[in-house]
PDB file of C-alpha atoms in Angstrom:
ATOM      1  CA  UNK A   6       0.000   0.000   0.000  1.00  0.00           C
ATOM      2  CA  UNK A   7       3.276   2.238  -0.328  1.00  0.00           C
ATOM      3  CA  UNK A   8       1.601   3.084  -3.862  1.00  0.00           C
ATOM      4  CA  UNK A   9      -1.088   4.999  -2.031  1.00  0.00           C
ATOM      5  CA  UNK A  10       0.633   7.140   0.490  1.00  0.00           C
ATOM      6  CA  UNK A  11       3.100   8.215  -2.014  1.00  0.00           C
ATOM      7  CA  UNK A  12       1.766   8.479  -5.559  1.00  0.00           C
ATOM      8  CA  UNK A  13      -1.726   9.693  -4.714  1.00  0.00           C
ATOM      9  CA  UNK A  14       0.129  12.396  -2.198  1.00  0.00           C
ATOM     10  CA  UNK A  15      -2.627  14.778  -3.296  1.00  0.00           C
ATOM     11  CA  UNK A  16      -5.806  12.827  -3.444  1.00  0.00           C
ATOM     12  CA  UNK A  17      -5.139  11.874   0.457  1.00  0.00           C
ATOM     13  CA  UNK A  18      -4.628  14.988   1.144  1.00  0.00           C
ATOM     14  CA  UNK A  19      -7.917  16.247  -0.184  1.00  0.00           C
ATOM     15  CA  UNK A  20      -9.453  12.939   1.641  1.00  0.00           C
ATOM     16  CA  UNK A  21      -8.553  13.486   5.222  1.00  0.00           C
ATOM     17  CA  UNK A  22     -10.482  16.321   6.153  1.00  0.00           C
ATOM     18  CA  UNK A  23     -13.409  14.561   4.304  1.00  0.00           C
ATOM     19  CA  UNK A  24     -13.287  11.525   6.419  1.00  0.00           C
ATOM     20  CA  UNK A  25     -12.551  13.133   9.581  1.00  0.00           C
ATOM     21  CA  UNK A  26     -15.658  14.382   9.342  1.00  0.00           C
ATOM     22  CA  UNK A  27     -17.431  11.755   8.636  1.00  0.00           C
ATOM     23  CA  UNK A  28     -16.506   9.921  11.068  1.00  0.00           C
ATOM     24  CA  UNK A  29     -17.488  12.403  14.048  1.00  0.00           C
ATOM     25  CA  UNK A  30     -21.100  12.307  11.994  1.00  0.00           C
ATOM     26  CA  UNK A  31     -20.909   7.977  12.440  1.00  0.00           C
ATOM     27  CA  UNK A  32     -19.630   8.940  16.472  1.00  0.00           C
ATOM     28  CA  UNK A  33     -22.985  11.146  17.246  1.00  0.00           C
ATOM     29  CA  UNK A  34     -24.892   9.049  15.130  1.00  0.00           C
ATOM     30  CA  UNK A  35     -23.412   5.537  17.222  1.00  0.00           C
ATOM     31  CA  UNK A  36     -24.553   7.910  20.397  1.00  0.00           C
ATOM     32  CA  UNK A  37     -28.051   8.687  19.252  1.00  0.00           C
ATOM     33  CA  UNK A  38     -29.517   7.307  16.489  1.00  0.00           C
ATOM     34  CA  UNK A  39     -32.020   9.811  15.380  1.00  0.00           C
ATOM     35  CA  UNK A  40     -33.284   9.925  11.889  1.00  0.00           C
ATOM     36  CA  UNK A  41     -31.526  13.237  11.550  1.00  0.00           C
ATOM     37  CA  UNK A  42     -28.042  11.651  12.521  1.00  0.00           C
ATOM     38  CA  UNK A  43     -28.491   8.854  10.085  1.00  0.00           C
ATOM     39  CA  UNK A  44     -29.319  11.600   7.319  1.00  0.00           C
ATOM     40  CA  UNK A  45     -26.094  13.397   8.175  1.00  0.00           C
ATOM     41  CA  UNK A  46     -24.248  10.223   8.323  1.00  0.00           C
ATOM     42  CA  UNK A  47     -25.599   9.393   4.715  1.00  0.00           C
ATOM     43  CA  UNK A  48     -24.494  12.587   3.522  1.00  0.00           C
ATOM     44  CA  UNK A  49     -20.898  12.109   4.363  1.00  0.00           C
ATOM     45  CA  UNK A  50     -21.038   8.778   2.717  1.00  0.00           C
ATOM     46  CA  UNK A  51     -21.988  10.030   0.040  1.00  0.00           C
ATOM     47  CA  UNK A  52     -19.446  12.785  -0.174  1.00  0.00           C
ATOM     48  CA  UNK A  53     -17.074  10.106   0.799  1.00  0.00           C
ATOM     49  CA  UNK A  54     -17.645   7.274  -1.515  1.00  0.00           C
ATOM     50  CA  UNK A  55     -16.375   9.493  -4.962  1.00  0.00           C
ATOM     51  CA  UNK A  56     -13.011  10.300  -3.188  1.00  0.00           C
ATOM     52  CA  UNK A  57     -12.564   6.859  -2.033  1.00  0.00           C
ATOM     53  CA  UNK A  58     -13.011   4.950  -5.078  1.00  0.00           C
ATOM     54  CA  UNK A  59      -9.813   7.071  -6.717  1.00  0.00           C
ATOM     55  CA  UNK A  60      -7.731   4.568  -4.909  1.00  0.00           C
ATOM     56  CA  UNK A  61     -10.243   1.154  -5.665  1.00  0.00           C
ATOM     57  CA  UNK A  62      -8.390  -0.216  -8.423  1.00  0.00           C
ATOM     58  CA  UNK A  63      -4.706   0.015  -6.129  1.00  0.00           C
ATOM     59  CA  UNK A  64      -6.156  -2.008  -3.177  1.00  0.00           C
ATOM     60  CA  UNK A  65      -6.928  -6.095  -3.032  1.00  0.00           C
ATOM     61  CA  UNK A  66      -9.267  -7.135  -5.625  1.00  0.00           C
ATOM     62  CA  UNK A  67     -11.639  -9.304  -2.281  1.00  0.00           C
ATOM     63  CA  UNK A  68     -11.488  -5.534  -0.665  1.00  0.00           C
ATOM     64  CA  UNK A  69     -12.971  -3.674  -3.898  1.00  0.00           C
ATOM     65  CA  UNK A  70     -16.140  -4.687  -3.647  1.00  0.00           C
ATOM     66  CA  UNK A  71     -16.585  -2.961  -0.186  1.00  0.00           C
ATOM     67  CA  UNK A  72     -15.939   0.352  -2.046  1.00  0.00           C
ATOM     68  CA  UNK A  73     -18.992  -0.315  -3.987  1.00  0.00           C
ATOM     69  CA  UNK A  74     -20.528  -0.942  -0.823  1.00  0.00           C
ATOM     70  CA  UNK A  75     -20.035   2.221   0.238  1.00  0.00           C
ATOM     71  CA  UNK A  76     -21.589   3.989  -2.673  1.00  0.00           C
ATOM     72  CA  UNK A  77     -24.931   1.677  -2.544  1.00  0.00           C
ATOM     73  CA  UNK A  78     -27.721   4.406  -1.702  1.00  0.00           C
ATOM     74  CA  UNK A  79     -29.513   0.557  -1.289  1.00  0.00           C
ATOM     75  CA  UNK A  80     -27.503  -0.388   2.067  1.00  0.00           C
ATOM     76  CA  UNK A  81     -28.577   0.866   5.129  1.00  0.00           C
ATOM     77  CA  UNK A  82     -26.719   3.037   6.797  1.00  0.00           C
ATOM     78  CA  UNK A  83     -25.096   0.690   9.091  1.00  0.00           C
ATOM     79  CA  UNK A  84     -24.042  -1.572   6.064  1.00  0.00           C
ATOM     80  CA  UNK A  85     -22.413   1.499   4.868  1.00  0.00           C
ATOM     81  CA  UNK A  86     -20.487   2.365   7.651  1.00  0.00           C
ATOM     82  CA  UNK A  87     -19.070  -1.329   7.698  1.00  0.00           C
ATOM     83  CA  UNK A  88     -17.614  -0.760   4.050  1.00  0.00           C
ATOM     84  CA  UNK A  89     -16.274   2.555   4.756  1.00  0.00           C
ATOM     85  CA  UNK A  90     -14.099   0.795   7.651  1.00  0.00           C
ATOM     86  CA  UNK A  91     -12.898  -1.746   5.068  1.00  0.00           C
ATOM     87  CA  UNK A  92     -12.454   0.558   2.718  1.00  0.00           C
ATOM     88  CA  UNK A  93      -9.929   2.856   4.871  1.00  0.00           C
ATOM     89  CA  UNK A  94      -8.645   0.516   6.377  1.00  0.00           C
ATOM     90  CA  UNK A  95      -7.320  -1.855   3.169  1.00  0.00           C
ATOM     91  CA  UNK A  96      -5.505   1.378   2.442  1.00  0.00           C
ATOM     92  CA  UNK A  97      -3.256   1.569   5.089  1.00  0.00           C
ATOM     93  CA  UNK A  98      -3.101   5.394   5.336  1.00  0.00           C
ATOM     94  CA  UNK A  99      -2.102   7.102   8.226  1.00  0.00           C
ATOM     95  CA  UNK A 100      -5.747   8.033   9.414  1.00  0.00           C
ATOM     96  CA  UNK A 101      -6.700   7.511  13.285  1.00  0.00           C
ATOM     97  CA  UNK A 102     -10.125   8.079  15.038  1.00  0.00           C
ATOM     98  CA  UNK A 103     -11.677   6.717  17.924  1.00  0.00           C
ATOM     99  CA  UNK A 104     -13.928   3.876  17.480  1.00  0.00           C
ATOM    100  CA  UNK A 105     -16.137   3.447  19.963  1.00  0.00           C
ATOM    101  CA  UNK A 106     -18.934   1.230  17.968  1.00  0.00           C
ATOM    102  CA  UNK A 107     -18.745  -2.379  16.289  1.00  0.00           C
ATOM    103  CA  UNK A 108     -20.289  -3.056  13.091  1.00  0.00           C
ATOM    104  CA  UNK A 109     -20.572  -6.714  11.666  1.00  0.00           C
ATOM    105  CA  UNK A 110     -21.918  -7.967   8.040  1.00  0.00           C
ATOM    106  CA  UNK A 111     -25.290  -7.984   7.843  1.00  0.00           C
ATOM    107  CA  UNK A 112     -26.882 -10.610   5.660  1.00  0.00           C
ATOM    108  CA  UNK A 113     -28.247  -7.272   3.071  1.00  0.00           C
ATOM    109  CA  UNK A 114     -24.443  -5.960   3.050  1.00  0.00           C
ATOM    110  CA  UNK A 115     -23.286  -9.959   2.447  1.00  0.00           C
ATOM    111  CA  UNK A 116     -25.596 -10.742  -0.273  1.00  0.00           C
ATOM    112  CA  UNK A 117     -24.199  -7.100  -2.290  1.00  0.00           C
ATOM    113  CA  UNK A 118     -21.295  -8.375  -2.282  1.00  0.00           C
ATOM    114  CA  UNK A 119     -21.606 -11.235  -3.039  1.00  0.00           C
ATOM    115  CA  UNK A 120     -23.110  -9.633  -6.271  1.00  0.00           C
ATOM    116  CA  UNK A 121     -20.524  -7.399  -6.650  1.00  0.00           C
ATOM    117  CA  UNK A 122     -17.604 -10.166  -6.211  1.00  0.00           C
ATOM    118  CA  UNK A 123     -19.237 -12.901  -8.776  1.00  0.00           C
ATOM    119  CA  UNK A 124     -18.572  -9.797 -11.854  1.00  0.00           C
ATOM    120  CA  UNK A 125     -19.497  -6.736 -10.527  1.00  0.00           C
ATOM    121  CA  UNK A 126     -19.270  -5.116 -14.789  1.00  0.00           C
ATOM    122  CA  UNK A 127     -22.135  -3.233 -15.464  1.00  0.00           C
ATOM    123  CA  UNK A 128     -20.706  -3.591 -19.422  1.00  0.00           C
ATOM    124  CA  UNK A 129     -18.113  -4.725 -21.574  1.00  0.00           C
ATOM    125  CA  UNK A 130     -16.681  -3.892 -24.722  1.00  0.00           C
ATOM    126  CA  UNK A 131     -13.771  -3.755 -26.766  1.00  0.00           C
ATOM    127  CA  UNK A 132     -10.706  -2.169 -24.686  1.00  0.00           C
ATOM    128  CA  UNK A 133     -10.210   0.616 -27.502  1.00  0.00           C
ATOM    129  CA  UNK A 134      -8.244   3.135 -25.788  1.00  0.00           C
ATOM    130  CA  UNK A 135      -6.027   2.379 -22.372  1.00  0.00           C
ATOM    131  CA  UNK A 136      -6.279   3.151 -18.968  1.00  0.00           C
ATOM    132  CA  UNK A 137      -8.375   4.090 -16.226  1.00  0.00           C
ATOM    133  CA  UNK A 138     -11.148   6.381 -15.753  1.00  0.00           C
ATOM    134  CA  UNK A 139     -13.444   7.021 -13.083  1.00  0.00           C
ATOM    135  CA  UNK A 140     -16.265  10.145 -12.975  1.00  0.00           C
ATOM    136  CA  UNK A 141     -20.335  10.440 -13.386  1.00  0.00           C
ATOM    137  CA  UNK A 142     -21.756   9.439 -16.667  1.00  0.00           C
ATOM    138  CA  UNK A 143     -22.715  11.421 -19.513  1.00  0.00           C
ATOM    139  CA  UNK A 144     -24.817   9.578 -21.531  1.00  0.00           C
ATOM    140  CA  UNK A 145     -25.548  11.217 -24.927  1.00  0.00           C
ATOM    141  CA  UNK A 146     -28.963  10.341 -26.945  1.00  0.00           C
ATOM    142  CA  UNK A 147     -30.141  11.949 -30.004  1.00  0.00           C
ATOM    143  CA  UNK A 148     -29.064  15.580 -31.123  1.00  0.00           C
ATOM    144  CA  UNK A 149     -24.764  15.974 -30.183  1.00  0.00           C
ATOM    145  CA  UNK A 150     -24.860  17.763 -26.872  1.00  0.00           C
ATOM    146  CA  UNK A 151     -21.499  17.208 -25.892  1.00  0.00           C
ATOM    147  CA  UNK A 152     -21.335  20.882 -24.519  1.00  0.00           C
ATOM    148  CA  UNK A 153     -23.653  19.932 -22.058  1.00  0.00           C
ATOM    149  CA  UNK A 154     -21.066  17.355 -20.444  1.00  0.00           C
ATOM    150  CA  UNK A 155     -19.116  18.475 -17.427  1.00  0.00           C
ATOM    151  CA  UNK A 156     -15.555  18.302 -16.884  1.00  0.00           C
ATOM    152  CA  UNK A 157     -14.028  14.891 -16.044  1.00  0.00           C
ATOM    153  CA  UNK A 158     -17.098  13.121 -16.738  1.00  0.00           C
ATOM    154  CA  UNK A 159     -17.409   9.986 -18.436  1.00  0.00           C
ATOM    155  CA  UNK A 160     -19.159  10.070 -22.048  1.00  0.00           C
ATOM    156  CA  UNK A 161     -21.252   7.291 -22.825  1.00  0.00           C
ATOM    157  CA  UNK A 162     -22.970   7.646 -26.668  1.00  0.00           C
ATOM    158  CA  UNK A 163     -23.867   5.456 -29.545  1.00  0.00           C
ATOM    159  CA  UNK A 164     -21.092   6.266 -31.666  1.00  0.00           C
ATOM    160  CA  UNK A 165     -18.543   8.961 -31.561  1.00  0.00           C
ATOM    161  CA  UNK A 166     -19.588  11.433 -34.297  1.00  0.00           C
ATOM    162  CA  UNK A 167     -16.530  13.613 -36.219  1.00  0.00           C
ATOM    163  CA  UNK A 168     -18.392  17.002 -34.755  1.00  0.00           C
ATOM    164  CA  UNK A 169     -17.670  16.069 -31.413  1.00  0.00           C
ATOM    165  CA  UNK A 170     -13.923  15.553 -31.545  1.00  0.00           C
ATOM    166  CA  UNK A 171     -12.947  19.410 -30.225  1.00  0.00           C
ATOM    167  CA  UNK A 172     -15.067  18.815 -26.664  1.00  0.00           C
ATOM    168  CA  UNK A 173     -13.611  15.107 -26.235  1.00  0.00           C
ATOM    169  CA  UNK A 174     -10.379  16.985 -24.254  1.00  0.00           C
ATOM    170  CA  UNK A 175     -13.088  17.847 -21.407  1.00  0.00           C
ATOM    171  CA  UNK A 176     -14.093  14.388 -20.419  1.00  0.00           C
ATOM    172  CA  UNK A 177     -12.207  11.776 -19.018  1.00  0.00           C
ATOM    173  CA  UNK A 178     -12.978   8.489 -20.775  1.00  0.00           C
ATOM    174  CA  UNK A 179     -15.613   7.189 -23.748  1.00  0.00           C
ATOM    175  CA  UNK A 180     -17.681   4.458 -23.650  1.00  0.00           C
ATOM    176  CA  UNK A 181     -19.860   3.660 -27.148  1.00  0.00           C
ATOM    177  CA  UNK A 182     -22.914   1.169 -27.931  1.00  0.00           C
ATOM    178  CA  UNK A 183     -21.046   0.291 -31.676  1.00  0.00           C
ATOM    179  CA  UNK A 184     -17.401   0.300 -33.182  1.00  0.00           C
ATOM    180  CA  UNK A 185     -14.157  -1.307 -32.680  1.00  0.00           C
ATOM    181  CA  UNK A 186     -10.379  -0.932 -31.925  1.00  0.00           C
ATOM    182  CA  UNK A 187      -9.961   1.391 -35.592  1.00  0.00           C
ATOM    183  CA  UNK A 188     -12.996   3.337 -35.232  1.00  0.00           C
ATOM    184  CA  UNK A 189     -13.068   6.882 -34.846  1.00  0.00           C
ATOM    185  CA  UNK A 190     -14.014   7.193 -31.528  1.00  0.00           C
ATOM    186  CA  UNK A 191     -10.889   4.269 -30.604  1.00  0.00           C
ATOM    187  CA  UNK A 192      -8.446   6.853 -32.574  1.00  0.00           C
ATOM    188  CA  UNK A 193      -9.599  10.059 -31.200  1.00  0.00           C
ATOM    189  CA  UNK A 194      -9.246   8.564 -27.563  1.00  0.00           C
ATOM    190  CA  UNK A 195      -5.538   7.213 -27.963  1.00  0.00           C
ATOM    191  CA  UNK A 196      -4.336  10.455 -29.434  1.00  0.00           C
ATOM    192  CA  UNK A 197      -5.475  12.142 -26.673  1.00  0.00           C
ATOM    193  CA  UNK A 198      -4.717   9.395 -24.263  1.00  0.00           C
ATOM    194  CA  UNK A 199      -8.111   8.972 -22.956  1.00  0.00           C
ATOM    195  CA  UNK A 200      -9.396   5.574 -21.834  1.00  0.00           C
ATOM    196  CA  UNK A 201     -11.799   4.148 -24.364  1.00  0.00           C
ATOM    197  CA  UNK A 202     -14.113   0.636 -24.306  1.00  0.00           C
ATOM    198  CA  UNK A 203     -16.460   0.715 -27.857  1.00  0.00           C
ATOM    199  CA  UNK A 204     -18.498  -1.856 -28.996  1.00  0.00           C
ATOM    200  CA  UNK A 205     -20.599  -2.089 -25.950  1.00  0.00           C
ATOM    201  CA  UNK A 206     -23.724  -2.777 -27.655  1.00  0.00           C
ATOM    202  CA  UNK A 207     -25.889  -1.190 -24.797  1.00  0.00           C
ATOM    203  CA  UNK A 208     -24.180   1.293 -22.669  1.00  0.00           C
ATOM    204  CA  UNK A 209     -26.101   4.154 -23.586  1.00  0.00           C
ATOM    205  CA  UNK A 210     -29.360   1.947 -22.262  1.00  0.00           C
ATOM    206  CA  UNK A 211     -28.043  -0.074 -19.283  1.00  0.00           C
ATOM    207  CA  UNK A 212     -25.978   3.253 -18.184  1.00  0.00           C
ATOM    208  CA  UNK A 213     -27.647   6.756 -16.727  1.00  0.00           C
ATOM    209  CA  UNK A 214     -26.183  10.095 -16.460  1.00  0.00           C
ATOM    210  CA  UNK A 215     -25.094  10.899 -12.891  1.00  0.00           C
ATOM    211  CA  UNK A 216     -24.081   7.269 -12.793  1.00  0.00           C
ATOM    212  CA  UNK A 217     -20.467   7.171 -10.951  1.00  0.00           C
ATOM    213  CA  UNK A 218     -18.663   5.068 -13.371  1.00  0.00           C
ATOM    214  CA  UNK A 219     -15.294   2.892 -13.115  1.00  0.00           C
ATOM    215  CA  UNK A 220     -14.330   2.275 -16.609  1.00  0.00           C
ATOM    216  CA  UNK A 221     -11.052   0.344 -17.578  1.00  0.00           C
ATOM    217  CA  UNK A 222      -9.795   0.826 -21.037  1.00  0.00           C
ATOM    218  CA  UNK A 223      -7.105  -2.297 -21.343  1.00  0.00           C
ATOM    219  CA  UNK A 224      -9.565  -4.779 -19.808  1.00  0.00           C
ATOM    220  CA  UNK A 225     -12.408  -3.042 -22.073  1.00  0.00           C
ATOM    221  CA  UNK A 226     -14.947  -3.650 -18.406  1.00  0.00           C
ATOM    222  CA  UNK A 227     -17.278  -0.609 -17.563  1.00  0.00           C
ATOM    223  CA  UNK A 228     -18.373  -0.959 -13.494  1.00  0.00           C
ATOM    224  CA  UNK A 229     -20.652   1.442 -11.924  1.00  0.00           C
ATOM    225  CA  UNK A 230     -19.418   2.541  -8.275  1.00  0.00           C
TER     226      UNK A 230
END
């Protein structure tokens, strides 16, 4: 785990302060567990759960699926608490708060896992492009609106159209229902180095925008975090 506390020198950085306070919000929550406790407890987790799953693909594969975990607005908020302390703790950062609680798998958390850890891709295509990508989904239908798409997101559309090419350097990966390793939107990713799975056949109907996406380029697998 050397990887994380020294190549990702900045991302922890940014994370500390964000799980420091979560965890006070899980320590008054474990103290009195009033609907409006849990709510603030969910809203750190939810904070949380993006800046965690930077570090995802750098930790154990068994552990992974426990960052998923974390993201599922279909755990309680128990369950979620559980996979925040595996995720953190896989990392080995240096990170320290009191724990004065005890949290245990509950058969809900179990059986997402369990999900997660039998595939856990949400697609799969051809790995066009490679590398790693993760940020919300875009997904484009109809008339090009690739304007509309925010900063580091990932683009999902049918096909990769020639008038789009200029706004691909805002986005951090592609993912595309049709072509292959030669077609345009393959080329236009590996000149400008962005992580690219085509041929998905139905990403732009299995996938929604605001979607938190993990999408690996070399291994051509889409997962949604």
């Amino acid at each position: 785990m050397n990887t994380i506390r020294n190549v990702f020198r900045r991302e922890i950085k940014e994370l500390l302060p964000v799980l420091h306070r979560t965890y006070r919000c899980v320590g008054v929550f474990q103290k009195n567990r009033t609907a409006r406790n849990a709510e603030r407890v969910l809203r750190e987790l939810d904070a949380v759960a993006p800046l965690l799953a930077v570090f995802q693909p750098h930790v154990q594969a068994p552990k992974r699926p426990y960052f998923d975990a974390l993201a599922s607005r279909s755990l309680g908020v128990s369950d979620r608490i559980v996979a925040l302390d595996i995720a953190v703790g896989v990392m080995h950062i240096e990170f320290r708060v009191a724990r004065a609680y005890a949290h245990r798998e509950s058969p809900e958390l179990k059986k997402a896992l369990a999900g997660v850890r039998m595939d856990g891709v949400l697609v799969r295509g051809i790995p066009a492009s490679p590398g790693r990508a993760i940020g919300e989904a875009f997904v484009m239908t109809g008339h090009p609106r690739s304007r509309a798409a925010p900063a580091g997101a990932i683009l999902v559309a049918v096909a990769l159209r020639p008038e789009l090419v200029l706004e691909m350097r805002r986005v951090a990966g592609i993912v595309t229902d049709t072509g292959g390793a030669l077609c345009h939107a393959a080329v236009v990713a590996r000149e400008l180095n962005l992580p690219c799975v085509t041929g998905t056949g139905d990403a732009t109907r299995r996938i929604e925008t605001g979607w938190w996406l993990s999408l690996d380029g070399t291994t051509g697998e889409v997962r949604r975090l």
